[in-house]
Tab-separated table of C-alpha atoms and ligand atoms in Angstrom:
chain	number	residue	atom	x	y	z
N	927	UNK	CA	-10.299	-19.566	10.703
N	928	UNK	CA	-14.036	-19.087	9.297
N	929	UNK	CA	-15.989	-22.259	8.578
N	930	UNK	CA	-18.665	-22.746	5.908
N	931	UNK	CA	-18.799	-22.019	2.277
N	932	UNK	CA	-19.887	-19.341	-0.210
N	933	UNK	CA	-19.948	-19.924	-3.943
N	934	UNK	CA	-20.052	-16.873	-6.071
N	935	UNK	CA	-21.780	-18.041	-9.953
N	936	UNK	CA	-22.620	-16.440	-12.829
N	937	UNK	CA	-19.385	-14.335	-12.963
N	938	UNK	CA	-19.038	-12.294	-16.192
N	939	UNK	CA	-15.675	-12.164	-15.922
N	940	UNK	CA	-13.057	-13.696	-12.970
N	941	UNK	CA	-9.768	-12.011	-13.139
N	942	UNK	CA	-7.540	-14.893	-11.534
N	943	UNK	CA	-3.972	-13.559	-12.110
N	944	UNK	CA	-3.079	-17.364	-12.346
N	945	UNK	CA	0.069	-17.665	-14.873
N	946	UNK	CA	-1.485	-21.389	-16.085
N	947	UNK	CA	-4.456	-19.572	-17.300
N	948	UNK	CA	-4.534	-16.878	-20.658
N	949	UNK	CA	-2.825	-13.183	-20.305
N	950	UNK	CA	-1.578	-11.702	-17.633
N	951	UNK	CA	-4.850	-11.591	-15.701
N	952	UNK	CA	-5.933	-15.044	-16.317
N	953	UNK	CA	-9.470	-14.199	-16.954
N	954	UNK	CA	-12.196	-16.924	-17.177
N	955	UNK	CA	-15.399	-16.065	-19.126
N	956	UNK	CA	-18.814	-17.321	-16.778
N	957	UNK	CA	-17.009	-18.620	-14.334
N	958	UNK	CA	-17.764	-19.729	-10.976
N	959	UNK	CA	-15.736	-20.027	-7.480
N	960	UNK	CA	-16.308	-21.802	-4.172
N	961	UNK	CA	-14.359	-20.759	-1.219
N	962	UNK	CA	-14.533	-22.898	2.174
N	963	UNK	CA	-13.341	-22.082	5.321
N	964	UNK	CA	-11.816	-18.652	4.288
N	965	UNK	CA	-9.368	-20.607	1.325
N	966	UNK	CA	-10.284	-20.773	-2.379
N	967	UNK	CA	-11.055	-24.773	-2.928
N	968	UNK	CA	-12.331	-24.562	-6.585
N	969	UNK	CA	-12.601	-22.511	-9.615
N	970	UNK	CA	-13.958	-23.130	-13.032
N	971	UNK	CA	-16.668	-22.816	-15.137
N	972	UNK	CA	-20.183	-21.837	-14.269
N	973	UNK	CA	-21.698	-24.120	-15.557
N	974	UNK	CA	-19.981	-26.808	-13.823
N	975	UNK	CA	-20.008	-25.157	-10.213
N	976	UNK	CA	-20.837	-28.310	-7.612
N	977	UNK	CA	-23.426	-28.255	-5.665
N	978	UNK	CA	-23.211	-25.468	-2.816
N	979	UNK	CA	-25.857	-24.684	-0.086
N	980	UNK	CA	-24.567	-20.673	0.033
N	981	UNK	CA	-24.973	-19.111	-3.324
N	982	UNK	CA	-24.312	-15.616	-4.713
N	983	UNK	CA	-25.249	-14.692	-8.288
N	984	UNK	CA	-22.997	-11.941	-9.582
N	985	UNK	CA	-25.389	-11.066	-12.012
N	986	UNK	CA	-22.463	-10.933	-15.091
N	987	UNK	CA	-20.230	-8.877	-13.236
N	988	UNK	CA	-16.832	-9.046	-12.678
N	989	UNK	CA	-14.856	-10.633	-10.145
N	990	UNK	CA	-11.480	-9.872	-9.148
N	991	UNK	CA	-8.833	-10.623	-5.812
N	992	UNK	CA	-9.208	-8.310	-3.479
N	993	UNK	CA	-6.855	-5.377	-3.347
N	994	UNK	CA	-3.766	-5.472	-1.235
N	995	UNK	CA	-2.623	-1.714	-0.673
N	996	UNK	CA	1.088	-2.582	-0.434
N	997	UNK	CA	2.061	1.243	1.145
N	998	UNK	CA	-0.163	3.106	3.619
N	999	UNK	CA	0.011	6.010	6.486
N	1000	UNK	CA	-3.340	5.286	7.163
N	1001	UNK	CA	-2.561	6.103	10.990
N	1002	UNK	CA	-3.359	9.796	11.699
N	1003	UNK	CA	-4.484	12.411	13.421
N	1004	UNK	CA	-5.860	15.993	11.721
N	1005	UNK	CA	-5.126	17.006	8.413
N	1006	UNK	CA	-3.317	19.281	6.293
N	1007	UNK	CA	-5.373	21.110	4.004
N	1008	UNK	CA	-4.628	24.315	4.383
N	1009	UNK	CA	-0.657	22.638	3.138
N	1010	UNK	CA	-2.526	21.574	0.167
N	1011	UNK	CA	-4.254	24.950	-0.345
N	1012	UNK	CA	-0.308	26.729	0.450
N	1013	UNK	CA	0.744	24.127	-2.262
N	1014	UNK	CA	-1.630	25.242	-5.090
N	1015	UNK	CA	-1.042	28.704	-4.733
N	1016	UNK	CA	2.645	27.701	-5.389
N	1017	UNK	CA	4.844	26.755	-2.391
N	1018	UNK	CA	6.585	23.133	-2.881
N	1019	UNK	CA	6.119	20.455	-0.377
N	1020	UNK	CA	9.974	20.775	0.452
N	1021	UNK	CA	9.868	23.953	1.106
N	1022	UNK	CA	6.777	23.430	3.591
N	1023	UNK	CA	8.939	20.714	4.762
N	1024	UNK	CA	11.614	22.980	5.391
N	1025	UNK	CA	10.258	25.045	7.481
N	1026	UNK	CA	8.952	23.007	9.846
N	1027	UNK	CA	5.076	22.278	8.416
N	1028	UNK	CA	4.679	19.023	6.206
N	1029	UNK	CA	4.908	15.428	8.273
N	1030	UNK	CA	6.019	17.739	11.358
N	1031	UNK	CA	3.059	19.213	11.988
N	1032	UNK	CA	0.974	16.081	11.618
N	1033	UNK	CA	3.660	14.247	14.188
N	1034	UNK	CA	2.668	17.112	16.666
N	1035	UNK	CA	-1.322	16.245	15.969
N	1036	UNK	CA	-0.899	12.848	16.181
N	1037	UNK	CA	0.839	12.995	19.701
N	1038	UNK	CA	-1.583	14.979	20.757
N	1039	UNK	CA	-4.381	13.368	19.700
N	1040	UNK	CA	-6.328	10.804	22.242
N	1041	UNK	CA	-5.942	7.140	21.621
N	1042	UNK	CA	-9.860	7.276	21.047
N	1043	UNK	CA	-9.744	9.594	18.221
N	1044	UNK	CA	-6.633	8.177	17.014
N	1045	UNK	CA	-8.416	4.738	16.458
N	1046	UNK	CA	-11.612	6.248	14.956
N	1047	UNK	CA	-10.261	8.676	12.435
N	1048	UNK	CA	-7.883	5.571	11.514
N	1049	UNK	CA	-11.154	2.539	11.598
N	1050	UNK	CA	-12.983	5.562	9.740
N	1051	UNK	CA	-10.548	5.052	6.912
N	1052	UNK	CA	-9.873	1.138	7.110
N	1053	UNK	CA	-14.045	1.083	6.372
N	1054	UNK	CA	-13.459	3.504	2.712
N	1055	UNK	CA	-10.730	1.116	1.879
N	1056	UNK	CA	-12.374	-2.161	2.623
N	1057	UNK	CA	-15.467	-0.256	1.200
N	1058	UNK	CA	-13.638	-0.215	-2.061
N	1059	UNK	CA	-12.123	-3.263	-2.613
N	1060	UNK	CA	-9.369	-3.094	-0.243
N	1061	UNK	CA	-8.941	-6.804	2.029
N	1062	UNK	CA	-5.286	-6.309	2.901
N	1063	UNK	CA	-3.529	-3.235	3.754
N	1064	UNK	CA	0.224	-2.134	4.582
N	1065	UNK	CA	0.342	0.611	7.799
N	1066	UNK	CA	3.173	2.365	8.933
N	1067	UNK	CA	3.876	4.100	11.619
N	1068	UNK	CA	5.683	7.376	11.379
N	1069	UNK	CA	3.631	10.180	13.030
N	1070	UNK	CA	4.945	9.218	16.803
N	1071	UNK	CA	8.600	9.380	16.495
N	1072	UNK	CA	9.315	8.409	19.786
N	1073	UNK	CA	8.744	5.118	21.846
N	1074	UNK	CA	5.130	5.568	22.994
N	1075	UNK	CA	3.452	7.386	20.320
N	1076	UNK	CA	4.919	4.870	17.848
N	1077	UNK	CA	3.665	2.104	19.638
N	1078	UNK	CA	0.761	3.706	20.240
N	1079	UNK	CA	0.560	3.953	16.255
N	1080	UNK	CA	1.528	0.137	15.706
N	1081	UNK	CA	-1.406	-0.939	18.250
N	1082	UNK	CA	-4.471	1.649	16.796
N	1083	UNK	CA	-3.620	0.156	12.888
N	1084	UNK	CA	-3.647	-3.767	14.314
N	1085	UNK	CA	-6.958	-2.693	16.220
N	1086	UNK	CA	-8.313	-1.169	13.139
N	1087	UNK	CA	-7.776	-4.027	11.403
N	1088	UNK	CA	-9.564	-6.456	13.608
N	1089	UNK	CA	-12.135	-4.437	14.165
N	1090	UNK	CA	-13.483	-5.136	10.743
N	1091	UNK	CA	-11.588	-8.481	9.403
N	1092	UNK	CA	-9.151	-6.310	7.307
N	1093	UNK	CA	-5.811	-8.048	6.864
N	1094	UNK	CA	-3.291	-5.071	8.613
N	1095	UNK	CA	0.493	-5.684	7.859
N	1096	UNK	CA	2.304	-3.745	10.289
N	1097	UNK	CA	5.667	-1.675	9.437
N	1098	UNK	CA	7.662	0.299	11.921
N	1099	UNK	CA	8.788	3.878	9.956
N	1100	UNK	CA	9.872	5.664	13.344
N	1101	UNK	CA	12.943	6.986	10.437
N	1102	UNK	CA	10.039	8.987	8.785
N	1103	UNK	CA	11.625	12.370	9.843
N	1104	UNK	CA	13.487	14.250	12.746
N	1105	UNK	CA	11.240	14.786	15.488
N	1106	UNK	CA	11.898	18.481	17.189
N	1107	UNK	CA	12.970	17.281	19.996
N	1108	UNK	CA	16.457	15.597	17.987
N	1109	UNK	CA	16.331	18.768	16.174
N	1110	UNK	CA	19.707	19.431	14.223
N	1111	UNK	CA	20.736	15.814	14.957
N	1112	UNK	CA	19.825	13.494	13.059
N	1113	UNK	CA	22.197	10.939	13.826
N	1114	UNK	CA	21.465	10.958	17.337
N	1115	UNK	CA	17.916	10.338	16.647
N	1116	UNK	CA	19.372	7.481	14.736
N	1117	UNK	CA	21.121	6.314	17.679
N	1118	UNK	CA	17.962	6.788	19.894
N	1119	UNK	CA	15.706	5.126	16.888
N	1120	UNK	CA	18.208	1.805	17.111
N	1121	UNK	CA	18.937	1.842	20.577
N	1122	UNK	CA	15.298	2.661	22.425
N	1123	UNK	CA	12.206	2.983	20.316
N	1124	UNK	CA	13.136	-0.078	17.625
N	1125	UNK	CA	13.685	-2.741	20.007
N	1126	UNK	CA	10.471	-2.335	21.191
N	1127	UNK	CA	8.401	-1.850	18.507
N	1128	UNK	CA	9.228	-4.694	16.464
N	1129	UNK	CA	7.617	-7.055	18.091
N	1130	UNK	CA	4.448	-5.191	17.100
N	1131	UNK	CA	5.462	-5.058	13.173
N	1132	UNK	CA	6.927	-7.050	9.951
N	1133	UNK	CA	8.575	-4.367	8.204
N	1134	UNK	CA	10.814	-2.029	8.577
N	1135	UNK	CA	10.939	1.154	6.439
N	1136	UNK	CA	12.848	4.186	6.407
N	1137	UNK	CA	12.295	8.083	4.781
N	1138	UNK	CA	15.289	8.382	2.669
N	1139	UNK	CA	15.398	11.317	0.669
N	1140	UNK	CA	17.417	14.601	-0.176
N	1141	UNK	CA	16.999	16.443	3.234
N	1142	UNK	CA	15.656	13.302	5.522
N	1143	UNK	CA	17.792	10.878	5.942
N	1144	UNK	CA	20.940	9.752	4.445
N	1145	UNK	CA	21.364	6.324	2.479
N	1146	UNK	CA	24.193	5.702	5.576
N	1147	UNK	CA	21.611	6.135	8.584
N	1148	UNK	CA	18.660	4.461	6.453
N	1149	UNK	CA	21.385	1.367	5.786
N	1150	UNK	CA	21.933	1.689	9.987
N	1151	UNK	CA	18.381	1.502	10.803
N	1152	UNK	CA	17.514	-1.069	8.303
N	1153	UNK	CA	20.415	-3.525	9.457
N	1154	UNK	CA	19.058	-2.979	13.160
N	1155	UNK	CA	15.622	-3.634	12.326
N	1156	UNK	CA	16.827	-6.990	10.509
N	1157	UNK	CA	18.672	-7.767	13.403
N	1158	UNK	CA	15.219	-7.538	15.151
N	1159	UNK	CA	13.288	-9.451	12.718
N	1160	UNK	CA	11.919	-6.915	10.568
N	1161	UNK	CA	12.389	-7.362	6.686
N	1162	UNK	CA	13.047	-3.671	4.969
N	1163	UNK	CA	11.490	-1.827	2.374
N	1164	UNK	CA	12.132	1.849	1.453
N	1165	UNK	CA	10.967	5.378	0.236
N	1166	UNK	CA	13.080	5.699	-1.551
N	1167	UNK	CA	14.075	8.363	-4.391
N	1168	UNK	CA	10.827	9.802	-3.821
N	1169	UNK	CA	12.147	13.655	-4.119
N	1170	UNK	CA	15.225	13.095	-5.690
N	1171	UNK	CA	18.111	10.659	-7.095
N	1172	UNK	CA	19.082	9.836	-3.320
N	1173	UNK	CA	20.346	6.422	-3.301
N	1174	UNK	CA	17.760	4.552	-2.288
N	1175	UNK	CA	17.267	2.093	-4.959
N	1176	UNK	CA	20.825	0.877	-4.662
N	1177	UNK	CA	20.119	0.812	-0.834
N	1178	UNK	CA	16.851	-1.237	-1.146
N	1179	UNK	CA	18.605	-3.896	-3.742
N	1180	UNK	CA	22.082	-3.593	-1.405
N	1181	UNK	CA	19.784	-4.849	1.308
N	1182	UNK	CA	17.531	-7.286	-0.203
N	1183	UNK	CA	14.527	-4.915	0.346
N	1184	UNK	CA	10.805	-6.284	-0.368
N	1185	UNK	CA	10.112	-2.746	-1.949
N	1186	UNK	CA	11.342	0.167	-3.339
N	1187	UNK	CA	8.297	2.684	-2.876
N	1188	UNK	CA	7.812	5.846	-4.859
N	1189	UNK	CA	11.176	5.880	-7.517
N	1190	UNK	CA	9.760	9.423	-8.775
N	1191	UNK	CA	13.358	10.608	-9.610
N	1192	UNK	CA	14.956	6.916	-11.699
N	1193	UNK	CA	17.701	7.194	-14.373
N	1194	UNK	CA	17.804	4.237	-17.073
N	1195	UNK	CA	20.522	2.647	-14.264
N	1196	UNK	CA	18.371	2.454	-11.437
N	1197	UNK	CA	15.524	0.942	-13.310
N	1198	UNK	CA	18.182	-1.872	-14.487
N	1199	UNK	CA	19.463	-2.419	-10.875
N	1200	UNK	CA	15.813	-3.223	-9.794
N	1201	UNK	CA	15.319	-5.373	-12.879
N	1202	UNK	CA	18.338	-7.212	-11.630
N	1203	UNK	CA	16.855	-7.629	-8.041
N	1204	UNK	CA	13.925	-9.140	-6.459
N	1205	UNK	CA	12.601	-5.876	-4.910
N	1206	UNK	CA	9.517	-4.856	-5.916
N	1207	UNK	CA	8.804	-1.164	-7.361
N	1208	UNK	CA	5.708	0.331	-5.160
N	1209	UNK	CA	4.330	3.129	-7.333
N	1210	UNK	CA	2.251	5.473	-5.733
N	1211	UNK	CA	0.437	7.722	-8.478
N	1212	UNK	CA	-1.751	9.644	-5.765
N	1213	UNK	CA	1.243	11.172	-4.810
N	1214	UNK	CA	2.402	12.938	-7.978
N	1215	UNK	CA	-1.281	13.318	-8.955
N	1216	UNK	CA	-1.894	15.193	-5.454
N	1217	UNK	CA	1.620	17.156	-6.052
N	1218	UNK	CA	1.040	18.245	-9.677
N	1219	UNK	CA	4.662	16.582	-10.209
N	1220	UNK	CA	5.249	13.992	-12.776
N	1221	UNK	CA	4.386	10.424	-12.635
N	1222	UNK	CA	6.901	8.050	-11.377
N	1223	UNK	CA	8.587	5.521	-14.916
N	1224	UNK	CA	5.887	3.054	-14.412
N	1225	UNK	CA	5.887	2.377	-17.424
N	1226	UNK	CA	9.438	2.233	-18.511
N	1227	UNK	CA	9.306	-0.456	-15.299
N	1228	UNK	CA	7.381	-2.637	-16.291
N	1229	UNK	CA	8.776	-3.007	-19.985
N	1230	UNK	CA	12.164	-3.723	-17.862
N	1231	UNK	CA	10.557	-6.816	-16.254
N	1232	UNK	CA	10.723	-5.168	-12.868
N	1233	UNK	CA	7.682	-6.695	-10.562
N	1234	UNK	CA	5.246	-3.359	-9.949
N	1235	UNK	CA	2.758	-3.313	-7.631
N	1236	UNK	CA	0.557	-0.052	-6.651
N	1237	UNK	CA	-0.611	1.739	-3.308
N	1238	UNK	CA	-2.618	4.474	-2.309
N	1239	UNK	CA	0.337	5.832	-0.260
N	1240	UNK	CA	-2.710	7.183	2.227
N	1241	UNK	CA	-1.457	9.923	4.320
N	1242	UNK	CA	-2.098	13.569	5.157
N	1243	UNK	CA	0.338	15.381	3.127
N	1244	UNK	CA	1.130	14.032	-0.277
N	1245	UNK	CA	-1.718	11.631	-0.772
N	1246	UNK	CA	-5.168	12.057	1.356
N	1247	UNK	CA	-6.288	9.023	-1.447
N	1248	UNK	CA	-7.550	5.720	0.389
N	1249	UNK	CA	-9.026	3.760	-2.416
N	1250	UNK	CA	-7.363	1.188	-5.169
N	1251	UNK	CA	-10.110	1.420	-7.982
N	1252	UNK	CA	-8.604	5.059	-8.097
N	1253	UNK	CA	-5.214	4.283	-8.134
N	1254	UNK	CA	-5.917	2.031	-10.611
N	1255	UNK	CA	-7.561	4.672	-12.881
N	1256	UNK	CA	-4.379	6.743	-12.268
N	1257	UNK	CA	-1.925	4.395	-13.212
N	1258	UNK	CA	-3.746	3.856	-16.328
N	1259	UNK	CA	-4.820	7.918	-17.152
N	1260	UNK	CA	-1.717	9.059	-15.542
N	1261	UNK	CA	1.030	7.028	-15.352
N	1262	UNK	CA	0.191	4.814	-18.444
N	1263	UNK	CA	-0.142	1.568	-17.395
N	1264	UNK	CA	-2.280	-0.205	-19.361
N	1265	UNK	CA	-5.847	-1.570	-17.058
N	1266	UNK	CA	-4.129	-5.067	-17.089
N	1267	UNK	CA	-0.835	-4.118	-15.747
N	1268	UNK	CA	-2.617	-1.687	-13.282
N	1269	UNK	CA	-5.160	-4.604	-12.067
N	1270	UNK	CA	-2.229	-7.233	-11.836
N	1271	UNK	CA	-0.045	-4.704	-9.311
N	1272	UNK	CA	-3.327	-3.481	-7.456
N	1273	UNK	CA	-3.510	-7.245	-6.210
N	1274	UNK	CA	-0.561	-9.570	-7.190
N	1275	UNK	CA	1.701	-7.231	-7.075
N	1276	UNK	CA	0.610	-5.716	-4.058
N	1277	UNK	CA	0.905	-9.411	-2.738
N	1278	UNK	CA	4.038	-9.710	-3.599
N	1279	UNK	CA	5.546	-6.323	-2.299
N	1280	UNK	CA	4.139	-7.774	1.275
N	1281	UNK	CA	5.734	-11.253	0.829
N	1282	UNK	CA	2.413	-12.543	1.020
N	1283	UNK	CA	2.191	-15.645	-1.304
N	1284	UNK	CA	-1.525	-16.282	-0.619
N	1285	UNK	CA	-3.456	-13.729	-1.606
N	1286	UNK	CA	-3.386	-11.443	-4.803
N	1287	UNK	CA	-4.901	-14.291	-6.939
N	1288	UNK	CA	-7.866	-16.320	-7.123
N	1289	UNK	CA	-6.461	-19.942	-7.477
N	1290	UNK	CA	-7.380	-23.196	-5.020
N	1291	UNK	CA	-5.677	-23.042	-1.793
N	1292	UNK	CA	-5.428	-18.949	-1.764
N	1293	UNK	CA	-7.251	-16.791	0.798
N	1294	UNK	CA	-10.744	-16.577	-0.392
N	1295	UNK	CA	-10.514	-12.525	-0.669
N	1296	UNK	CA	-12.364	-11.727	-3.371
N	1297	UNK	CA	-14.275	-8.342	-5.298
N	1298	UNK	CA	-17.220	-8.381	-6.780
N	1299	UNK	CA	-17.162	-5.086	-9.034
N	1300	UNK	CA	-20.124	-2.971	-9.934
N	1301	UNK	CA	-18.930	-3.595	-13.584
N	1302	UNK	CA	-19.323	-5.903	-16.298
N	1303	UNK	CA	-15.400	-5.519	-17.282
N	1304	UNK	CA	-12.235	-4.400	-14.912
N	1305	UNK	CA	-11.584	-2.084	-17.757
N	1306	UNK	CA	-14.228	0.123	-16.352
N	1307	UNK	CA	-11.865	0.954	-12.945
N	1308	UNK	CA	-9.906	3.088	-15.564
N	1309	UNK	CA	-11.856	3.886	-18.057
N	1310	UNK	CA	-15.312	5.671	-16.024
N	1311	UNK	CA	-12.844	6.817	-13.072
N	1312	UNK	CA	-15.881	8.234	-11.143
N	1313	UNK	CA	-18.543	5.253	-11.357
N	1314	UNK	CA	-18.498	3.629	-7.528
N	1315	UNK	CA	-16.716	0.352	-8.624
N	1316	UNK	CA	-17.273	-2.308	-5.778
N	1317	UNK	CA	-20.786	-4.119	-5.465
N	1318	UNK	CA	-19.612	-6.970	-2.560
N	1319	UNK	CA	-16.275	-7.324	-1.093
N	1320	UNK	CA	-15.893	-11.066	0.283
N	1321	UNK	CA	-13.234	-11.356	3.017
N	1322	UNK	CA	-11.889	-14.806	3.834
N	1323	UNK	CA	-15.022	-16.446	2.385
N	1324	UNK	CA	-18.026	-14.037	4.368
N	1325	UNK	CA	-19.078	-10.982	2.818
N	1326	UNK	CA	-18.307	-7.860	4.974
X	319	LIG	O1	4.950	8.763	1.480
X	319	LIG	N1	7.518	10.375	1.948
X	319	LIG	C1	7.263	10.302	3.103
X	319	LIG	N2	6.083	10.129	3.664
X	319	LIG	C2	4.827	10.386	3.060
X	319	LIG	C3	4.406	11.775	3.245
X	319	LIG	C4	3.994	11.975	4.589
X	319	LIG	C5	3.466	13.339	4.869
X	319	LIG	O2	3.656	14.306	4.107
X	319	LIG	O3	2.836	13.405	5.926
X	319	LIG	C6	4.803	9.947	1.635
X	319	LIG	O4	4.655	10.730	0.705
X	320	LIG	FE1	4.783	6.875	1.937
């Protein structure tokens, strides 16, 4: 743990997301905080900050947590613009899927790719995040799809992280799609998945997550490989109805899952079985944005009481977006979120998709990951979507 302290004063305004405190933000006008040894010890008024040897002076700005990016494929190698150019002049991403392009082809650059390049394309895009806001992040893996490569995977986004003191939470996806070797067979990859390549990943992850779509896998093999990874420690969470009505939120609240991620394709029933449950509803509105597909119901979500928290969704294909002050603006601009709701599921509920009770708020005895934004107001991440947002980024109490 990091010893010392920091005190940040002079704080225009300090988004806390603490329920005690006013709205759902919990803002505090001039406000100061002191955070010792990496942990949040006080927070109040600036004007009655004790005495602290390491000062910063935030000028009026505003402070908020830092961002925890709850859904990531940050581990890659290549890219896939000229997809992206196929897709704007009018091919789907199914049907690039379908024949063979789409997370295939980045699978088959990602194997090939040298552990070297693998870790600096991936550190490359940990720095943008943490750049921008970003001090915890969610990383599948999912471009391996066999034992090596996705351990391979599981190690470069751990060594990323520590690299530069950004808080990596690991999640095994090797159900992401059917490699070609398992062509055709996608229940013997199953088989293979359970049997040989989840046993020994898990000791390298938390989560365990599965692709479960029209045309990937069913909700019966996602339910197998879910149950196996439980059985190996590894909590589940879900893509789930991402290009089509496929099951998956029943799935994710049948299983307890910590998230249901995507939910572009949600009838008034599924959004009730989610408000029912605990899981939480990952939006990710760089995907749709990047597709030119509607936004996910975020908004019909949230008025159901369903817990919402936002990702980047980071990946080649669908959503080559790395940064949560632009998410935010799209929830708002796109989605229709209003900036509160967008702010409180960029950081609590990212938090809380990750099971991760310490961080997402500023409030004593949290992690002392904090955001120091280049504006007066948080309203600005929406409302001047192009202004670079960040001005500090505090990690665990030291400024990176
Ligand atoms: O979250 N849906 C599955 N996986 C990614 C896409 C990955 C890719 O196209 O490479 C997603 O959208
Ligand atoms: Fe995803």
């Amino acid at each position: 743990m990091r010893s010392g302290s920091l005190a940040l004063t002079n704080i225009g305004q300090l988004v806390t997301n603490d329920p005690s405190r006013e709205g759902l933000l919990g803002v505090v006008a001039d406000a100061g905080v002191i955070v010792i040894d990496g942990i949040i010890s006080w927070v109040g008024a600036a004007a009655d900050l004790p005495e602290t040897p390491d000062v910063i002076d935030c000028d009026g700005a505003a402070v908020v947590p830092g961002f925890v990016d709850p859904h990531t494929h940050l581990a890659f190698a290549g890219d896939r613009a000229d997809e992206f150019g196929r897709r704007l002049r009018g091919e789907s991403y199914e049907e690039i899927m379908a024949a063979g392009g789409g997370i295939r082809s980045t699978v088959a650059a990602t194997r090939a790719a040298t552990t070297g390049d693998l870790t600096s394309a991936t550190l490359d895009r940990a720095r943008r995040m943490q750049a921008a806001g970003t001090t915890t992040v969610e990383v599948k893996s999912g471009y391996g799809l066999d034992l090596e490569h996705e351990k391979r995977l599981l190690a470069v986004a751990a060594a990323a992280g520590s690299a530069i003191a950004l808080d990596v939470v690991p999640t095994f996806l090797g159900a992401h799609t059917v490699p070609p070797e398992f062509a055709g067979d996608a229940d013997g990859f199953v088989d293979h998945l359970v049997e040989v390549v989840l046993p020994e990943c898990a000791p390298l992850a938390r989560f365990c997550d599965v692709f479960c779509d029209k045309g990937v896998f069913t909700v019966d093999q996602a339910r197998r490989v879910l149950l196996a990874g439980k059985e190996h420690g590894l909590l589940p969470r879900l893509h789930a109805n991402q290009l089509a009505r496929s099951g998956g939120v029943q799935l994710a609240v049948e299983l307890g899952a910590m998230s249901a991620d995507h939910l572009d394709h949600l009838a008034d029933e599924d959004i009730a079985a989610l408000s029912a449950a605990e899981t939480v509803a990952v939006l990710l509105p760089g995907v749709s944005f990047s597709l030119r597909l509607p936004q996910a119901r975020g908004r019909d979500l949230w008025d159901a009481g369903v817990t919402v928290a936002l990702g980047t969704d980071c990946n080649p294909g669908t959503s080559h977006i790395e940064t949560m002050p632009f998410v935010i603006a799209l929830a708002c601009l796109e989605m229709g979120l209003t900036p509160e709701e967008a702010l409180w599921s960029a950081t609590r509920g990212g938090a809380l998709a990750l099971g991760l009770e310490d961080r997402g708020h500023i409030i004593p005895g949290a992690r002392g990951d904090l955001v120091v934004l280049a504006h007066t107001s948080y309203v600005h991440l929406a409302y001047r979507p192009d202004a670079p947002p960040v001005a500090k980024v505090i990690k665990r109490g030291l400024r990176v």
